[in-house]
PDB file of C-alpha atoms in Angstrom:
ATOM      1  CA  MET A1114     -11.069  16.829   8.211  1.00  0.00           C
ATOM      2  CA  GLU A1115     -10.194  16.849   4.533  1.00  0.00           C
ATOM      3  CA  ILE A1116      -6.869  15.932   2.979  1.00  0.00           C
ATOM      4  CA  CYS A1117      -5.160  18.448   0.700  1.00  0.00           C
ATOM      5  CA  SER A1118      -4.616  17.498  -2.928  1.00  0.00           C
ATOM      6  CA  ALA A1119      -0.808  17.468  -2.531  1.00  0.00           C
ATOM      7  CA  ASP A1120      -0.955  14.871   0.278  1.00  0.00           C
ATOM      8  CA  ARG A1121      -3.502  12.829  -1.651  1.00  0.00           C
ATOM      9  CA  GLU A1122      -1.199  12.745  -4.685  1.00  0.00           C
ATOM     10  CA  ILE A1123       1.798  11.808  -2.521  1.00  0.00           C
ATOM     11  CA  LEU A1124      -0.092   8.951  -0.854  1.00  0.00           C
ATOM     12  CA  GLU A1125      -1.340   7.640  -4.191  1.00  0.00           C
ATOM     13  CA  ARG A1126       2.213   7.669  -5.572  1.00  0.00           C
ATOM     14  CA  LEU A1127       3.557   5.954  -2.441  1.00  0.00           C
ATOM     15  CA  GLU A1128       0.867   3.281  -2.530  1.00  0.00           C
ATOM     16  CA  GLU A1129       1.642   2.642  -6.206  1.00  0.00           C
ATOM     17  CA  GLU A1130       5.355   2.296  -5.344  1.00  0.00           C
ATOM     18  CA  LEU A1131       4.387  -0.779  -3.329  1.00  0.00           C
ATOM     19  CA  TRP A1132       3.036  -2.352  -6.553  1.00  0.00           C
ATOM     20  CA  ARG A1133       5.812  -1.334  -8.978  1.00  0.00           C
ATOM     21  CA  LYS A1134       8.663  -3.855  -9.265  1.00  0.00           C
ATOM     22  CA  GLU A1135      11.369  -1.170  -9.514  1.00  0.00           C
ATOM     23  CA  THR A1136      10.400   0.388  -6.169  1.00  0.00           C
ATOM     24  CA  ARG A1137       8.799  -2.557  -4.313  1.00  0.00           C
ATOM     25  CA  PHE A1138      12.016  -4.558  -4.431  1.00  0.00           C
ATOM     26  CA  ASN A1139      14.351  -1.613  -3.778  1.00  0.00           C
ATOM     27  CA  MET A1140      15.305  -2.308  -0.157  1.00  0.00           C
ATOM     28  CA  GLN A1141      16.562   1.226   0.492  1.00  0.00           C
ATOM     29  CA  ARG A1142      13.235   2.664  -0.667  1.00  0.00           C
ATOM     30  CA  MET A1143      11.144   0.122   1.252  1.00  0.00           C
ATOM     31  CA  ASN A1144      13.166   0.772   4.422  1.00  0.00           C
ATOM     32  CA  GLU A1145      12.204   4.440   4.056  1.00  0.00           C
ATOM     33  CA  LEU A1146       8.497   3.700   3.501  1.00  0.00           C
ATOM     34  CA  ILE A1147       7.682   0.794   5.792  1.00  0.00           C
ATOM     35  CA  ALA A1148       7.511   1.554   9.529  1.00  0.00           C
ATOM     36  CA  ASN A1149       9.468  -0.593  11.969  1.00  0.00           C
ATOM     37  CA  ASP A1150       6.211  -1.749  13.592  1.00  0.00           C
ATOM     38  CA  PHE A1151       4.423  -2.397  10.274  1.00  0.00           C
ATOM     39  CA  PHE A1152       2.218  -5.466   9.898  1.00  0.00           C
ATOM     40  CA  GLU A1153      -0.230  -6.717   7.321  1.00  0.00           C
ATOM     41  CA  PHE A1154      -3.274  -8.931   7.019  1.00  0.00           C
ATOM     42  CA  GLY A1155      -2.695 -10.259   3.514  1.00  0.00           C
ATOM     43  CA  ARG A1156      -5.292 -11.115   0.885  1.00  0.00           C
ATOM     44  CA  SER A1157      -4.558 -14.773   1.679  1.00  0.00           C
ATOM     45  CA  GLY A1158      -5.339 -14.228   5.372  1.00  0.00           C
ATOM     46  CA  LYS A1159      -1.679 -14.545   6.337  1.00  0.00           C
ATOM     47  CA  VAL A1160      -0.328 -12.093   8.907  1.00  0.00           C
ATOM     48  CA  SER A1161       3.027 -10.612   7.872  1.00  0.00           C
ATOM     49  CA  GLN A1162       5.452  -8.507   9.867  1.00  0.00           C
ATOM     50  CA  ARG A1163       7.803  -5.917   8.394  1.00  0.00           C
ATOM     51  CA  GLN A1164      10.663  -8.405   7.951  1.00  0.00           C
ATOM     52  CA  ASP A1165       8.352 -10.843   6.098  1.00  0.00           C
ATOM     53  CA  THR A1166       7.237  -8.100   3.719  1.00  0.00           C
ATOM     54  CA  LEU A1167      10.800  -6.985   3.025  1.00  0.00           C
ATOM     55  CA  ALA A1168      11.949 -10.579   2.445  1.00  0.00           C
ATOM     56  CA  VAL A1169       9.620 -11.240  -0.517  1.00  0.00           C
ATOM     57  CA  ALA A1170      11.701 -12.235  -3.551  1.00  0.00           C
ATOM     58  CA  PRO A1171      11.617  -9.838  -6.528  1.00  0.00           C
ATOM     59  CA  GLN A1172       8.926 -10.739  -9.018  1.00  0.00           C
ATOM     60  CA  THR A1173       6.877  -9.147 -11.749  1.00  0.00           C
ATOM     61  CA  ILE A1174       3.768  -7.415 -10.433  1.00  0.00           C
ATOM     62  CA  ASP A1175       1.099  -6.986 -13.086  1.00  0.00           C
ATOM     63  CA  ALA A1176      -1.094  -4.387 -11.355  1.00  0.00           C
ATOM     64  CA  VAL A1177      -3.723  -2.053 -12.809  1.00  0.00           C
ATOM     65  CA  PHE A1178      -2.859   1.661 -12.532  1.00  0.00           C
ATOM     66  CA  PRO A1179      -4.146   4.051 -11.472  1.00  0.00           C
ATOM     67  CA  LEU A1180      -5.312   2.040  -8.479  1.00  0.00           C
ATOM     68  CA  PRO A1181      -9.093   1.584  -8.878  1.00  0.00           C
ATOM     69  CA  GLU A1182     -11.441   3.283  -6.400  1.00  0.00           C
ATOM     70  CA  PHE A1183      -8.544   5.112  -4.726  1.00  0.00           C
ATOM     71  CA  HIS A1184      -9.633   7.198  -1.707  1.00  0.00           C
ATOM     72  CA  VAL A1185      -7.854   8.884   1.188  1.00  0.00           C
ATOM     73  CA  ARG A1186      -9.306  10.102   4.461  1.00  0.00           C
ATOM     74  CA  LEU A1187      -7.523  11.746   7.324  1.00  0.00           C
ATOM     75  CA  LEU A1188      -8.012  10.100  10.696  1.00  0.00           C
ATOM     76  CA  ASN A1189      -6.163  13.036  12.258  1.00  0.00           C
ATOM     77  CA  GLU A1190      -3.765  15.618  10.843  1.00  0.00           C
ATOM     78  CA  ASN A1191      -0.881  13.096  10.692  1.00  0.00           C
ATOM     79  CA  ILE A1192      -2.655   9.772  10.093  1.00  0.00           C
ATOM     80  CA  ALA A1193      -4.303   8.818   6.805  1.00  0.00           C
ATOM     81  CA  GLN A1194      -6.276   5.793   5.713  1.00  0.00           C
ATOM     82  CA  VAL A1195      -5.950   4.872   2.050  1.00  0.00           C
ATOM     83  CA  THR A1196      -8.453   2.504   0.437  1.00  0.00           C
ATOM     84  CA  TYR A1197      -8.606   1.111  -3.090  1.00  0.00           C
ATOM     85  CA  ASN A1198      -9.255  -2.044  -5.079  1.00  0.00           C
ATOM     86  CA  SER A1199      -6.367  -4.019  -6.512  1.00  0.00           C
ATOM     87  CA  GLU A1200      -6.428  -5.975  -9.758  1.00  0.00           C
ATOM     88  CA  ILE A1201      -3.281  -8.086 -10.009  1.00  0.00           C
ATOM     89  CA  ALA A1202      -2.619 -10.777 -12.614  1.00  0.00           C
ATOM     90  CA  TYR A1203      -0.652 -13.830 -11.492  1.00  0.00           C
ATOM     91  CA  ASP A1204       0.119 -16.261 -14.311  1.00  0.00           C
ATOM     92  CA  GLY A1205      -2.802 -14.878 -16.300  1.00  0.00           C
ATOM     93  CA  ILE A1206      -5.307 -15.147 -13.442  1.00  0.00           C
ATOM     94  CA  VAL A1207      -6.586 -11.824 -12.077  1.00  0.00           C
ATOM     95  CA  GLU A1208      -7.008 -11.569  -8.316  1.00  0.00           C
ATOM     96  CA  TYR A1209      -9.098  -8.764  -6.853  1.00  0.00           C
ATOM     97  CA  ALA A1210      -8.849  -7.344  -3.355  1.00  0.00           C
ATOM     98  CA  ARG A1211     -10.171  -4.432  -1.390  1.00  0.00           C
ATOM     99  CA  ARG A1212      -7.159  -2.737   0.169  1.00  0.00           C
ATOM    100  CA  SER A1213      -6.713  -0.523   3.206  1.00  0.00           C
ATOM    101  CA  SER A1214      -3.482   1.102   4.392  1.00  0.00           C
ATOM    102  CA  ILE A1215      -2.696   3.305   7.359  1.00  0.00           C
ATOM    103  CA  TRP A1216       0.011   5.926   6.764  1.00  0.00           C
ATOM    104  CA  SER A1217       1.646   8.203   9.371  1.00  0.00           C
ATOM    105  CA  ARG A1218       3.151  11.585   8.563  1.00  0.00           C
ATOM    106  CA  THR A1219       6.648  11.950  10.059  1.00  0.00           C
ATOM    107  CA  THR A1220       9.290  14.659   9.868  1.00  0.00           C
ATOM    108  CA  THR A1221      10.764  12.822   6.861  1.00  0.00           C
ATOM    109  CA  GLY A1222       7.466  12.072   5.071  1.00  0.00           C
ATOM    110  CA  TRP A1223       4.700   9.475   5.098  1.00  0.00           C
ATOM    111  CA  ILE A1224       5.406   5.921   6.344  1.00  0.00           C
ATOM    112  CA  LEU A1225       3.259   2.809   6.024  1.00  0.00           C
ATOM    113  CA  ARG A1226       2.161   1.350   9.363  1.00  0.00           C
ATOM    114  CA  PHE A1227      -0.522  -1.186   8.432  1.00  0.00           C
ATOM    115  CA  HIS A1228      -2.042  -2.826   5.361  1.00  0.00           C
ATOM    116  CA  GLN A1229      -4.926  -5.212   4.767  1.00  0.00           C
ATOM    117  CA  GLY A1230      -6.188  -6.986   1.667  1.00  0.00           C
ATOM    118  CA  THR A1231      -9.592  -8.678   1.487  1.00  0.00           C
ATOM    119  CA  PRO A1232     -10.431 -10.762  -1.607  1.00  0.00           C
ATOM    120  CA  PHE A1233     -13.581 -10.049  -3.602  1.00  0.00           C
ATOM    121  CA  GLN A1234     -15.062 -10.887  -6.980  1.00  0.00           C
ATOM    122  CA  PRO A1235     -16.347  -7.983  -9.115  1.00  0.00           C
TER     123      PRO A1235
END
């Protein structure tokens, strides 16, 4: 099963919204994107629930765009797995992670159900 280019572009834009300060810390937008049962295995190993993710204080996110090694595969017609590498600078130190997100297509658009970050060194 192959994803159409329009859905791929939408999912890439949505994933990038999670890394852009102006959208990541917009609670109305995040409430639209993040599923009620969302959870995450963070790069640090911490497990976060939806409310933890939404409670993060606004901060500058110095991410590399477009997201490196961005790929999408359909698990079924309404479930997509997005994978990519992140390069984020925190106080001048770049942290790398392999990222994986699970998105569900709903009647109102795609919503994020799960995310995982695993650190690596290039």
